[in-house]
Coordinates of C-alpha atoms in Angstrom, one line a residue:
X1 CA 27.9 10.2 -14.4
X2 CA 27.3 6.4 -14.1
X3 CA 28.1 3.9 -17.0
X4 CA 27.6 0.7 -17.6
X5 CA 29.1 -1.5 -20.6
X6 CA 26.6 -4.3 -22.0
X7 CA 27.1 -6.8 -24.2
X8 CA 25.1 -7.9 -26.9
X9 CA 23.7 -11.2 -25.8
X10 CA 22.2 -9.1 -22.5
X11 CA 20.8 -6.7 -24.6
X12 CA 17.9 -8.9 -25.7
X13 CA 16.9 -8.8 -21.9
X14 CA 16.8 -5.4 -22.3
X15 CA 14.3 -6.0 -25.1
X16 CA 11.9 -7.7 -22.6
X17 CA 12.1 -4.8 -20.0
X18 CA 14.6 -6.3 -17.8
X19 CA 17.7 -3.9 -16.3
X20 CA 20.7 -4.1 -14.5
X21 CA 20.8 -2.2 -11.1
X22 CA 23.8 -1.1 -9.0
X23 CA 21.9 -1.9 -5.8
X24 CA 21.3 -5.0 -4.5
X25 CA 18.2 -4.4 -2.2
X26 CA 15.5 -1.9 -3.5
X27 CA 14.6 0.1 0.1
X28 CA 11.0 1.2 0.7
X29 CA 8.6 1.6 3.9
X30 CA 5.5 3.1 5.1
X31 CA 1.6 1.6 5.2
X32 CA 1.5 -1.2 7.8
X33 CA -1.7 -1.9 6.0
X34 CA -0.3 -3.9 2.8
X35 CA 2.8 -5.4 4.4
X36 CA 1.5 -8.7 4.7
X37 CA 0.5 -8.2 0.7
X38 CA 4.2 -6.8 -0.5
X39 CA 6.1 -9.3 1.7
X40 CA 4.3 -12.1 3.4
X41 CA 3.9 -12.3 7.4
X42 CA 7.5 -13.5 8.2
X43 CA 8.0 -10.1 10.7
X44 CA 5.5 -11.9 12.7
X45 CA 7.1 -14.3 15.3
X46 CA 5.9 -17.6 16.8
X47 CA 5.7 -21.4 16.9
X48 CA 5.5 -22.9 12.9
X49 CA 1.8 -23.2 13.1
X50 CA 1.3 -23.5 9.6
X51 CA -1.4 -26.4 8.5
X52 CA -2.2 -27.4 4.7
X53 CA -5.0 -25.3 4.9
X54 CA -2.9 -22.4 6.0
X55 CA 0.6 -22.9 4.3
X56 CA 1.6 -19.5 4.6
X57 CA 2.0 -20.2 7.9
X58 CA 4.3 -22.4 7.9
X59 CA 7.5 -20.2 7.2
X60 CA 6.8 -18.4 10.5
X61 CA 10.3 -17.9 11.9
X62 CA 10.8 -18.6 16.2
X63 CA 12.8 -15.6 16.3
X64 CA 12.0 -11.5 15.6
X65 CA 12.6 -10.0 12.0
X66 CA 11.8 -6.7 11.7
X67 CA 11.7 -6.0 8.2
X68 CA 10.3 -7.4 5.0
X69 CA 12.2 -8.6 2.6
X70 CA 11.7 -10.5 -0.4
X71 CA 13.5 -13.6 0.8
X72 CA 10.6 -13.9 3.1
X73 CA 7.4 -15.8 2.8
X74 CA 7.0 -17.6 0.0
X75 CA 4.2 -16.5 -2.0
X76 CA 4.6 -12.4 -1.1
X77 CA 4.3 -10.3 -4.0
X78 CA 8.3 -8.8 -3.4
X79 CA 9.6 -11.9 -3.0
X80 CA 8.1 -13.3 -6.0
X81 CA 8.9 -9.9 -7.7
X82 CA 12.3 -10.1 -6.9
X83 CA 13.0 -14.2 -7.8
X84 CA 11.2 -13.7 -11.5
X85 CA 13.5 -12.9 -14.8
X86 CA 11.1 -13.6 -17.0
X87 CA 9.0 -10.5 -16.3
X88 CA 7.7 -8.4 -19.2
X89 CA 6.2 -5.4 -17.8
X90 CA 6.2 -3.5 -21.1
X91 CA 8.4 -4.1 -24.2
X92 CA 11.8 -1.9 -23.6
X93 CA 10.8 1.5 -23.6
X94 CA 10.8 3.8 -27.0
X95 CA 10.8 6.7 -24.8
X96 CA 14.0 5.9 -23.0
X97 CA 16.1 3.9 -25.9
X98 CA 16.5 6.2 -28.8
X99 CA 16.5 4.2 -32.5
X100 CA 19.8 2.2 -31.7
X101 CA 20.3 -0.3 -33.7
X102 CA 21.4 -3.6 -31.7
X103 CA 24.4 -5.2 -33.6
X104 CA 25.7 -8.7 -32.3
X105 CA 29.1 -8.7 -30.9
X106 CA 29.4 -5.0 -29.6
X107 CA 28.8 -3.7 -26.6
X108 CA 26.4 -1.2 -25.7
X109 CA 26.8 2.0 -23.2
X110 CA 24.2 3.6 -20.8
X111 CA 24.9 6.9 -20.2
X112 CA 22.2 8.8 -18.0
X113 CA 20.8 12.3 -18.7
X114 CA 23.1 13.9 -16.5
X115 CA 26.1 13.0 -19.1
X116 CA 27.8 15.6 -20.2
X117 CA 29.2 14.4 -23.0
X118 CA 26.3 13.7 -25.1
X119 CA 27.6 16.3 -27.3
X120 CA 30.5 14.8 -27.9
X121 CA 28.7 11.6 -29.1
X122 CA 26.4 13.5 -31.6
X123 CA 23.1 12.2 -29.6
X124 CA 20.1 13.7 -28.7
X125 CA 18.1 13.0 -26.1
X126 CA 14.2 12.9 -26.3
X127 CA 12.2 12.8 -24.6
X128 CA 13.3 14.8 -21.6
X129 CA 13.9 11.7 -19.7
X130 CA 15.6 8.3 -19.8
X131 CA 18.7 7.0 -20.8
X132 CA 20.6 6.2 -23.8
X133 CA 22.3 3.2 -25.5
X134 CA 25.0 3.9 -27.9
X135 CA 27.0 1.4 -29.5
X136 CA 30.8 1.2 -29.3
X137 CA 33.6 -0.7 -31.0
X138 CA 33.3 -4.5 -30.9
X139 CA 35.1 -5.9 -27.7
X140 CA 35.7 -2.2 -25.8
X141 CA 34.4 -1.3 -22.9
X142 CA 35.0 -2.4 -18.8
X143 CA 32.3 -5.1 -18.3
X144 CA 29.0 -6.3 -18.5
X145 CA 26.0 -6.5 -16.2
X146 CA 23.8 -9.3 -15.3
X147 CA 20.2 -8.4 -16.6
X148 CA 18.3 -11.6 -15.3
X149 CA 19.2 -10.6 -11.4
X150 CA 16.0 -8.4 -10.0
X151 CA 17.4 -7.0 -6.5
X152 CA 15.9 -8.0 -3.5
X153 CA 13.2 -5.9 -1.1
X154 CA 13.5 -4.5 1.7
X155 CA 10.4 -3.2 3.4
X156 CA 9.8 -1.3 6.5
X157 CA 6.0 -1.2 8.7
X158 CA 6.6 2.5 9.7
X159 CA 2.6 3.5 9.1
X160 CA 1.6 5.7 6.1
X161 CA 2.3 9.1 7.9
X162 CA 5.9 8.1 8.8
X163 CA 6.5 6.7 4.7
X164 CA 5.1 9.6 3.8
X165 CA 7.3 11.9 5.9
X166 CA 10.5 10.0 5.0
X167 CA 9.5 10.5 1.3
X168 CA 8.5 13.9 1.0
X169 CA 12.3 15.3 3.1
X170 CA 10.7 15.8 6.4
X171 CA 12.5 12.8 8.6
X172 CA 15.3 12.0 6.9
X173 CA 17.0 11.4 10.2
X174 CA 15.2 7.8 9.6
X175 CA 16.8 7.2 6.5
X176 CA 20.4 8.9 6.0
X177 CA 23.0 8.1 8.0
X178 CA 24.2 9.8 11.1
X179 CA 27.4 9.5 13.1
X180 CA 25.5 7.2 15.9
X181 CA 23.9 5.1 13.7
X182 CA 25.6 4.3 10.2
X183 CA 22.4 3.3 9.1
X184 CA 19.6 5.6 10.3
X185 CA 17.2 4.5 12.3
X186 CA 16.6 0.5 11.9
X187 CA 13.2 -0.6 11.4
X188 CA 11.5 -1.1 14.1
X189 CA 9.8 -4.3 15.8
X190 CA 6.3 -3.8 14.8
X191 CA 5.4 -7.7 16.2
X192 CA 4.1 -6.1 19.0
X193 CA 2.4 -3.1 20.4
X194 CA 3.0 0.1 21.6
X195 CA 5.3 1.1 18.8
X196 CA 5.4 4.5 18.0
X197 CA 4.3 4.4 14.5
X198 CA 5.1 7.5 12.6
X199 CA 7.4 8.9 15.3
X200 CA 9.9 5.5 15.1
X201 CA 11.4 3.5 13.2
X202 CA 13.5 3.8 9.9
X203 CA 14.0 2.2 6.9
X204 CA 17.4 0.4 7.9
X205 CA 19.0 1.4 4.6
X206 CA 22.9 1.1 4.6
X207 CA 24.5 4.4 4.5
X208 CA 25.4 5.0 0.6
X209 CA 21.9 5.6 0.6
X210 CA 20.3 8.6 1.5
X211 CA 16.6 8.6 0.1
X212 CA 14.0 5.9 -0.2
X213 CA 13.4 3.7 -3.7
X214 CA 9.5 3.7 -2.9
X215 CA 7.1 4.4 0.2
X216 CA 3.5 2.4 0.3
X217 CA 1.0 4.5 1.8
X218 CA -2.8 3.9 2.0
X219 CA -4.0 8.0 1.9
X220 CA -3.3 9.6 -1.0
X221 CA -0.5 13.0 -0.8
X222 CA -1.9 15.5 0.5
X223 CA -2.0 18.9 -0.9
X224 CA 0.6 20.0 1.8
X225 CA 2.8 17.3 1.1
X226 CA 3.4 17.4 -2.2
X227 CA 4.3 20.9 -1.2
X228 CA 7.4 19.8 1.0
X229 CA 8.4 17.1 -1.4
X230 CA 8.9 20.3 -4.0
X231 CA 10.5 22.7 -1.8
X232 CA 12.7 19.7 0.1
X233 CA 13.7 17.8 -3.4
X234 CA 12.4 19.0 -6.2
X235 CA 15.7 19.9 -7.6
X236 CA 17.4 16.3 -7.6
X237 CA 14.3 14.2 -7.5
X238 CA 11.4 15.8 -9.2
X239 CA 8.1 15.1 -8.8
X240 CA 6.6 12.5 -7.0
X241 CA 4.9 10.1 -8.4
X242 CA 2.1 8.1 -7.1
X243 CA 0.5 5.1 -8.9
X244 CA -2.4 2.8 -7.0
X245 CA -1.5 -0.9 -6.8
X246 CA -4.1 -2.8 -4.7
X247 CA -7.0 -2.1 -2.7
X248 CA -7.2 -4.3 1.2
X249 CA -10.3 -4.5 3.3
X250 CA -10.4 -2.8 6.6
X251 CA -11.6 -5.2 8.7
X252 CA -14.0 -4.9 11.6
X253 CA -12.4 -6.6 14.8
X254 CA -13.9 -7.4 18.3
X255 CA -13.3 -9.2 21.0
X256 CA -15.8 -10.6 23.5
X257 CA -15.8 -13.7 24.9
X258 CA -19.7 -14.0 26.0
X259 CA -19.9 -14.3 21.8
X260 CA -18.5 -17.5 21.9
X261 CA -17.0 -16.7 18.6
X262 CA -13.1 -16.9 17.5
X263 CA -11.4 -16.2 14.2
X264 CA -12.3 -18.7 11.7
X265 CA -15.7 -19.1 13.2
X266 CA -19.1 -17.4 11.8
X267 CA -18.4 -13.9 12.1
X268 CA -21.3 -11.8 14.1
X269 CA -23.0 -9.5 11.4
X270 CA -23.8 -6.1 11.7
X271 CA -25.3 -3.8 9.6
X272 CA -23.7 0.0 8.4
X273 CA -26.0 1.9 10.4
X274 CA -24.7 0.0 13.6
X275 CA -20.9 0.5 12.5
X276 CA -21.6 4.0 12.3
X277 CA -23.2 4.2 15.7
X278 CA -20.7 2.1 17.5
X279 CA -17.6 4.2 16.4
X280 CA -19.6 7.4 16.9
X281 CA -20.4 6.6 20.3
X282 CA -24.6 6.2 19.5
X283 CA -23.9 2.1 20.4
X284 CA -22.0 2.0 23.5
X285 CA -22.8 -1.6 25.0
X286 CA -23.5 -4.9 23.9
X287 CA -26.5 -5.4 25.2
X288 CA -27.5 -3.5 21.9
X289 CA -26.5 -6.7 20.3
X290 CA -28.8 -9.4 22.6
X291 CA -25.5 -9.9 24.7
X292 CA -25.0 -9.5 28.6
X293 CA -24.7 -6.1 29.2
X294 CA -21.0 -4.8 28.9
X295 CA -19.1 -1.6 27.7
X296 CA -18.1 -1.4 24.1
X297 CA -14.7 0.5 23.8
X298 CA -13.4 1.5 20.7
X299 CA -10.2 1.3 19.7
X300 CA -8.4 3.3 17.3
X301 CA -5.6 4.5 15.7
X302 CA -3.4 7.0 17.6
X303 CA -0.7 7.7 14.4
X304 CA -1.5 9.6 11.4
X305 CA -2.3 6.4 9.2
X306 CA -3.9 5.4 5.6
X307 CA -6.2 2.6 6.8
X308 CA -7.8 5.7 9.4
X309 CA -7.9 7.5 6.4
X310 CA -9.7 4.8 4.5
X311 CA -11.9 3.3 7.2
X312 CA -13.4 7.2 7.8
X313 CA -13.5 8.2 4.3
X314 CA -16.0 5.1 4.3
X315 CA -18.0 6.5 7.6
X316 CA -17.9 10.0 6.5
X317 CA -19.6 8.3 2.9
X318 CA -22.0 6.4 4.0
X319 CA -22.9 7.4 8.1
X320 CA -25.1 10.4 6.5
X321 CA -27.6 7.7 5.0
X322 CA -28.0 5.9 8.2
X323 CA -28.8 9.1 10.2
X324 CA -25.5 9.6 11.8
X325 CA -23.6 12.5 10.9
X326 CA -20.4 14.4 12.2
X327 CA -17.7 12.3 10.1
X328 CA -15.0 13.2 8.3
X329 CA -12.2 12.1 6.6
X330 CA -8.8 12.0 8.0
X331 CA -5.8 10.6 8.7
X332 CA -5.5 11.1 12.0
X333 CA -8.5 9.3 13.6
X334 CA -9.1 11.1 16.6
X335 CA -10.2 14.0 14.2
X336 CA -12.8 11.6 12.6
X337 CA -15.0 11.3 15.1
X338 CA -18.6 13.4 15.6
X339 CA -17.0 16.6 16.7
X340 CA -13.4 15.5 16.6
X341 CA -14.4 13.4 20.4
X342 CA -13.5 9.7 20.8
X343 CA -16.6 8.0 22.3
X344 CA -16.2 7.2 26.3
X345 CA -14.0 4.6 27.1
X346 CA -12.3 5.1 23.9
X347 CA -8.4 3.3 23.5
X348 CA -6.0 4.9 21.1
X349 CA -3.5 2.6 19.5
X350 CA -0.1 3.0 17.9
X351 CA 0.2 0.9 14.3
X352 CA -2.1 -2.0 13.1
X353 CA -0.1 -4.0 15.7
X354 CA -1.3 -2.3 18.4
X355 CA -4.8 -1.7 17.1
X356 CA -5.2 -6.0 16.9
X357 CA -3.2 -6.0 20.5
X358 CA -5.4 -4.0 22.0
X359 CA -8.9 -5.7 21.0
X360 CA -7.4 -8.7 22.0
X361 CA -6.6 -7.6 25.5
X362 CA -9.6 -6.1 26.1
X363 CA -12.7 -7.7 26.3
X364 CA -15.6 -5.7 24.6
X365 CA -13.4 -3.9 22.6
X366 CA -14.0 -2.9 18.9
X367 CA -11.4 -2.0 16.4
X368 CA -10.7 -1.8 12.8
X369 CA -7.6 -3.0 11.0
X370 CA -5.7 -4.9 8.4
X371 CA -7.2 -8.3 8.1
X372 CA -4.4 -10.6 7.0
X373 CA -2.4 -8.6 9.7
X374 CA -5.0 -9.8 12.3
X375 CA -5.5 -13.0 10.9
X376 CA -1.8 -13.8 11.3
X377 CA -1.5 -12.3 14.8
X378 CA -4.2 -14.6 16.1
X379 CA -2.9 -17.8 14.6
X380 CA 0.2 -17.2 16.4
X381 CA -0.6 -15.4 19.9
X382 CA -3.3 -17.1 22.1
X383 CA -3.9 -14.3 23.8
X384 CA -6.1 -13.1 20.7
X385 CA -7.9 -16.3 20.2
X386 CA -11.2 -14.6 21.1
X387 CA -11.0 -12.1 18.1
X388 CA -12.9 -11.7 15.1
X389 CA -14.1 -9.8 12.6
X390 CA -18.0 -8.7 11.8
X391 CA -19.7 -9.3 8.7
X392 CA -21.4 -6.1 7.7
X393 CA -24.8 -5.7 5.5
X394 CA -26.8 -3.0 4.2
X395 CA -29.4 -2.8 6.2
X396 CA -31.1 -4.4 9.1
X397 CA -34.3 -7.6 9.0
X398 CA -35.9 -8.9 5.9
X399 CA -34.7 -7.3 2.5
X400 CA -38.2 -7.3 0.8
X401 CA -36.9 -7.9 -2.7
X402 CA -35.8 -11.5 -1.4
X403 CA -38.0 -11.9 1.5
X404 CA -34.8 -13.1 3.2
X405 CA -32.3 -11.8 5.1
X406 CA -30.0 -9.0 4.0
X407 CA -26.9 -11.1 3.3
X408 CA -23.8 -9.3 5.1
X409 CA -20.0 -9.4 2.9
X410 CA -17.0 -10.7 5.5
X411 CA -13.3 -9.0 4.9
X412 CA -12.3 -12.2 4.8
X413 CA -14.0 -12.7 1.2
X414 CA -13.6 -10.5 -0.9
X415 CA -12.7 -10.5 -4.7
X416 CA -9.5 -11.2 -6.7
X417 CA -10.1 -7.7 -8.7
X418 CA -11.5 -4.4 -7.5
X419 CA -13.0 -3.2 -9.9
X420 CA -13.2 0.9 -10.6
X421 CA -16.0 3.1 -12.1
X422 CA -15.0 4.5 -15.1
X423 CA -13.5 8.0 -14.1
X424 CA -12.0 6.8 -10.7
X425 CA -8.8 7.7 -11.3
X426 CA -8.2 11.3 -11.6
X427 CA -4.4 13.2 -12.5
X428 CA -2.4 15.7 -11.2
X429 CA -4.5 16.4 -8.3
X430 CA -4.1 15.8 -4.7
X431 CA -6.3 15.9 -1.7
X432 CA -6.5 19.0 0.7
X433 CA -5.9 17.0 4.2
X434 CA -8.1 18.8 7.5
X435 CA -10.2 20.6 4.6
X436 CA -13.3 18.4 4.3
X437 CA -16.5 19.7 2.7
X438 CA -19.6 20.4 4.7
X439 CA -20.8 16.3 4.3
X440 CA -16.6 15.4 5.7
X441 CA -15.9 14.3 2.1
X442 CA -12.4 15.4 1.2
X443 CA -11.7 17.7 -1.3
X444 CA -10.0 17.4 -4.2
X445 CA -7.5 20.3 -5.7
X446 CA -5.3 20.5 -9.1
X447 CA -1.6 20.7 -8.5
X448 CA -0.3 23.5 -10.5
X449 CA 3.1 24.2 -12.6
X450 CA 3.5 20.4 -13.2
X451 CA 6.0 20.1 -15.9
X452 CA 4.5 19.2 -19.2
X453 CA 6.9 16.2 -19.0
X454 CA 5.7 14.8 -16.0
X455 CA 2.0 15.5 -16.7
X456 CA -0.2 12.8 -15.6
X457 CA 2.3 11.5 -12.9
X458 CA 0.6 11.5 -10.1
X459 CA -2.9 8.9 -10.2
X460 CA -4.9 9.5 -6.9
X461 CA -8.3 7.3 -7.0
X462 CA -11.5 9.3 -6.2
X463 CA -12.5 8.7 -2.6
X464 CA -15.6 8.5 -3.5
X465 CA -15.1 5.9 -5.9
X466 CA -14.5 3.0 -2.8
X467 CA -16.0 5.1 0.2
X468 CA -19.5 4.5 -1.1
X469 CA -19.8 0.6 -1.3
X470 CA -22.6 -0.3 -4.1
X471 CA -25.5 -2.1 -3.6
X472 CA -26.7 -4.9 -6.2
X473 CA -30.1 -5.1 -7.6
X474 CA -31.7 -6.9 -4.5
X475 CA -30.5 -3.9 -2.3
X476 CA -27.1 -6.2 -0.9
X477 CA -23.6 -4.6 -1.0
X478 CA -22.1 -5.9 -3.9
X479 CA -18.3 -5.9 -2.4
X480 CA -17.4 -5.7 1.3
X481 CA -17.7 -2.4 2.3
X482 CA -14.8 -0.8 4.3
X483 CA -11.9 -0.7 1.4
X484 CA -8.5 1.0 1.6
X485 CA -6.2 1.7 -1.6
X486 CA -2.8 1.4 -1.4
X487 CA -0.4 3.6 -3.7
X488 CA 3.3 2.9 -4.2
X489 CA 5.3 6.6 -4.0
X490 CA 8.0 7.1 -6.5
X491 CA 10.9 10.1 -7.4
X492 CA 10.1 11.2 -11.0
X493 CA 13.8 11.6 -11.0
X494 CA 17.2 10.6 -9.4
X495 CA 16.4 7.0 -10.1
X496 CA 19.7 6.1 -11.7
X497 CA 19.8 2.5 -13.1
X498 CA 17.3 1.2 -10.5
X499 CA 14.3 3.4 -12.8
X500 CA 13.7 0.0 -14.9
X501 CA 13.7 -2.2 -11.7
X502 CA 10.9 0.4 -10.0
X503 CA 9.3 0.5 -12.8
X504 CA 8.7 -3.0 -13.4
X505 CA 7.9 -3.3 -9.5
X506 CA 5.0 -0.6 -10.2
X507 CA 4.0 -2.4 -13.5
X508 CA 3.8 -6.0 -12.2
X509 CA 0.6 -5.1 -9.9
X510 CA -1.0 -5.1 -13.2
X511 CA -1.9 -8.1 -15.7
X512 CA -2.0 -10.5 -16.5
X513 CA -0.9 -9.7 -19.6
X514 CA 1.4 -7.0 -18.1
X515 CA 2.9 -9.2 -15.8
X516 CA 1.5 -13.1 -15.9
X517 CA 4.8 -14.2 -14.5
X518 CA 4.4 -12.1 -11.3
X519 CA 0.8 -12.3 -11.1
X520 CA 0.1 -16.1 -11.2
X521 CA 2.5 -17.1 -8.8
X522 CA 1.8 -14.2 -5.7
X523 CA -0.8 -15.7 -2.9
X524 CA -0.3 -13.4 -0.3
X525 CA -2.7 -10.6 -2.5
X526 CA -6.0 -13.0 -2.5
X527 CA -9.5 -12.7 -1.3
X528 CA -8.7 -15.0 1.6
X529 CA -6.6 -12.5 2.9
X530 CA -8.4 -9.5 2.3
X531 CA -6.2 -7.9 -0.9
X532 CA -7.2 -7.2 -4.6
X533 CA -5.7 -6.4 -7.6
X534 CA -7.1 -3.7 -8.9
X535 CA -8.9 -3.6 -12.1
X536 CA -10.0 -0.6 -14.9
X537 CA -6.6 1.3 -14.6
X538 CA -3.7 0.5 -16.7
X539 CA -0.6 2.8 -15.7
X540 CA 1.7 1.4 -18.1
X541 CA 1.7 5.0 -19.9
X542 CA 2.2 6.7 -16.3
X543 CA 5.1 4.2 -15.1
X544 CA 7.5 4.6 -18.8
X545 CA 6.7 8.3 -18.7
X546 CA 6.8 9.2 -15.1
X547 CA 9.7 6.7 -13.0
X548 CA 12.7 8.3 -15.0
X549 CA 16.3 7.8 -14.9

């Protein structure tokens, strides 16, 4: 049992959704993809090369940090998270403070569900989750707690496959202590290549902790996961539940130098039939492109990742249309491919690190990747001065509605807000992962025997929703094409007196009347740098009923 005594004059924070915590650093990890989004680029190491036109920059560190953490670059959405007290998620919630009537001058105890004296108090409990605050004598009780602290982030770059392996019971070697290493595994230096992603790396928690707060991932559960979450913890943690936060574009990246193009230049522009060749093998040289003949080699990722899964769920959408076939949706790149072949010449690559490494070092390579991730890397490594990313359009020539050009999007513009079609976002379902239909769309099952109280707890957005980009009226994509969405993974239970704190992390993706105060003052999720907020979903519902005590 853990209690807490509050007094009065703290108990109006409460009102305004803030909570006391027992921990002092909220420990997540997983998708490389949104890092730089959740906690700026500070891991990154280098000379201070920030400019006024690039201020982010500017906090670079000369020396290696590993992790993210909220006291990092200013501007990342944790660190501004975790320095705001004056956010207001949701009012405090009905469903987990009973009709208490707060009277100045007593103190106020939580007591969690697994109490076993609520008997003994005359209280009942409803729902089936939450806490309760019950009023004691005026001046009793053994302290107070300080509402207006938020505790601090820590987050670690292990790729989605290794979050999501921590999360669901199946590595906990990463996270719990062991007897050589009081803190699991630490995380790991993702600053530079060749990093086993998904086989390395923890979450450097201390070692009173034994399970992860949250794990980002970029590919939804799978249907086999969610499995092993409920045989490995269903019985102190639940459910898991998964709520989308932001969507990133998957940048294009290439490197060769007989473009005479670098980052920040025009990109080159390429249209989707030609991404769909090049990655399928059907382009193979860049003399295809009006350049001096020279191999293209592709380079992709080698780990079990959420940007492979949402860069192919994208070819295996749209390649069909442009007369390439053979792609489907996975994970594990490798298995994307026409015929599950990597074209000749092909370089596997171990994390978004060394996906960006690897283009840079090799002339004529192709890649895909996060873009502020690459963006960073090149501002701060010459030997990647020569990449860049391609623009991509619909479609090849003169578009005939405008007798001009088709005009191509860049991942390096894209908009504030993604905005779903109505019916994007689909419950209690997760994705089958390997079982892809006959066009390699993944398929989508129901999750059965979720509780009736935890109904609706796990969001998953259609992959059809973002795979297909839309065209406007002139036959132009209206958004860039190649989109990701990122999820933050919960414990339905377990929580303890971090479940306001998570829930109000979850929350403040949304706004701005959810969360104004986090909202207006995060840069590091803009179109410059290739993150949106995403827009036509509000989860407040999902995160009061579902991230319980």
């Amino acid at each position: 049992m853990k209690v807490k005594v509050l007094s009065a004059a703290l108990m109006a924070v409460c009102a305004q959704g803030a909570f006391g915590a027992p921990a002092t650093t909220l420990y997540g990890g997983g998708a490389t993809f949104p890092a730089a989004a959740y906690g700026g680029v500070e891991w990154l190491t280098g000379p201070n090369t920030g400019t006024a036109a690039a201020p982010i920059y500017a906090s670079l560190p000369s020396a290696p940090i590993t992790r993210l953490i909220s006291g990092g670059a200013p501007g990342s959405f944790m660190a501004v998270y975790a320095a705001s007290t004056a956010v207001k998620p949701f009012a405090f919630p009905a469903n987990i403070v009973a009709a208490t009537t707060i009277v100045s001058g007593k103190n106020y105890t939580i007591k969690t569900l697994g109490d076993t004296n609520w008997a003994s108090l005359g209280v009942t409990v409803t729902p089936a989750i939450g806490v309760q605050f019950t009023a004691s004598a005026s001046g009793s009780g053994t302290g107070t707690a300080n509402l207006n602290v938020r505790p601090s982030m820590s987050y670690c770059q292990t790729g989605s496959g290794g979050g999501k392996n921590v999360f669901i019971g199946t590595r906990t070697a990463d996270f719990v202590a062991t007897s050589g290493n009081a803190n699991g595994l630490s995380c790991g230096n993702f600053n530079t290549s060749g990093i086993p992603f998904g086989a390395g790396g923890g979450f450097s928690a201390p070692a009173s902790q034994t399970d992860a707060d949250f794990v980002g991932t970029d590919a939804p559960m799978s249907s086999s996961e969610y499995s092993t979450f409920k045989n490995n913890k269903s019985s102190t943690r639940g459910v898991p539940v998964q709520i989308p936060v932001a969507v990133g574009a998957v940048g294009l990246v290439y490197n060769n130098v007989n473009t005479g193009k670098s980052l920040g230049s025009a990109p080159l522009a390429i249209s989707m039939s030609e991404a769909c060749q090049i990655f399928s093998g059907a382009i193979s040289n860049w003399s295809s492109f009006g350049y001096p003949s020279k191999p293209i080699k592709v380079v992709y990722r080698s780990d079990k990742s959420g940007t492979s899964f949402g860069f192919s769920n994208a070819l295996s959408a749209m390649c069909t249309a442009e007369g390439v076939t053979g792609f489907t949706t996975q994970e594990t790149f490798a298995s994307a491919f026409p015929l599950a072949t990597p074209p000749a010449g092909s370089i596997a690559a171990s994390g978004n690190a060394g996906v960006i490494d690897a283009v840079g070092l090799n002339d004529g390579a192709i890649g895909y990747g996060d873009v502020n991730d690459a963006v960073a890397r090149q501002r701060i490594t010459p030997t990647l001065n020569d990449v860049n990313f391609f623009s991509v359009k619909a479609k090849l020539g003169i578009n005939s509605a405008t007798t001009k050009l088709y005009i191509a999007k860049s991942p390096l513009k894209v908009g504030k807000t993604f905005k779903l079609p109505v019916g994007a976002v689909v419950f209690d379902k997760t994705y089958a992962a390997g079982a892809n239909d006959l066009n390699g769309r993944p398929t989508l099952t129901d999750i059965a025997g979720v509780p009736s109280a935890r109904a609706g707890c796990m969001a998953l957005v259609t992959p059809d929703s973002y795979g297909n980009a839309p065209l406007d009226a002139n036959g132009n994509y209206s958004i860039y094409p190649f989109q990701a969405v990122t999820y933050l993974l919960f414990n339905a239970n377990g929580n303890g007196e971090n479940a306001v704190n998570l829930q109000q992390l979850a929350g403040s993706f949304y706004g701005p009347a959810t969360a104004p105060a986090i909202k207006a003052s995060v840069t590091s999720i803009s179109p410059t740098n290739g993150f949106s907020y995403i827009a036509g979903y509000g989860p407040t519902a999902q995160i009061k009923n579902c991230i319980g005590f």
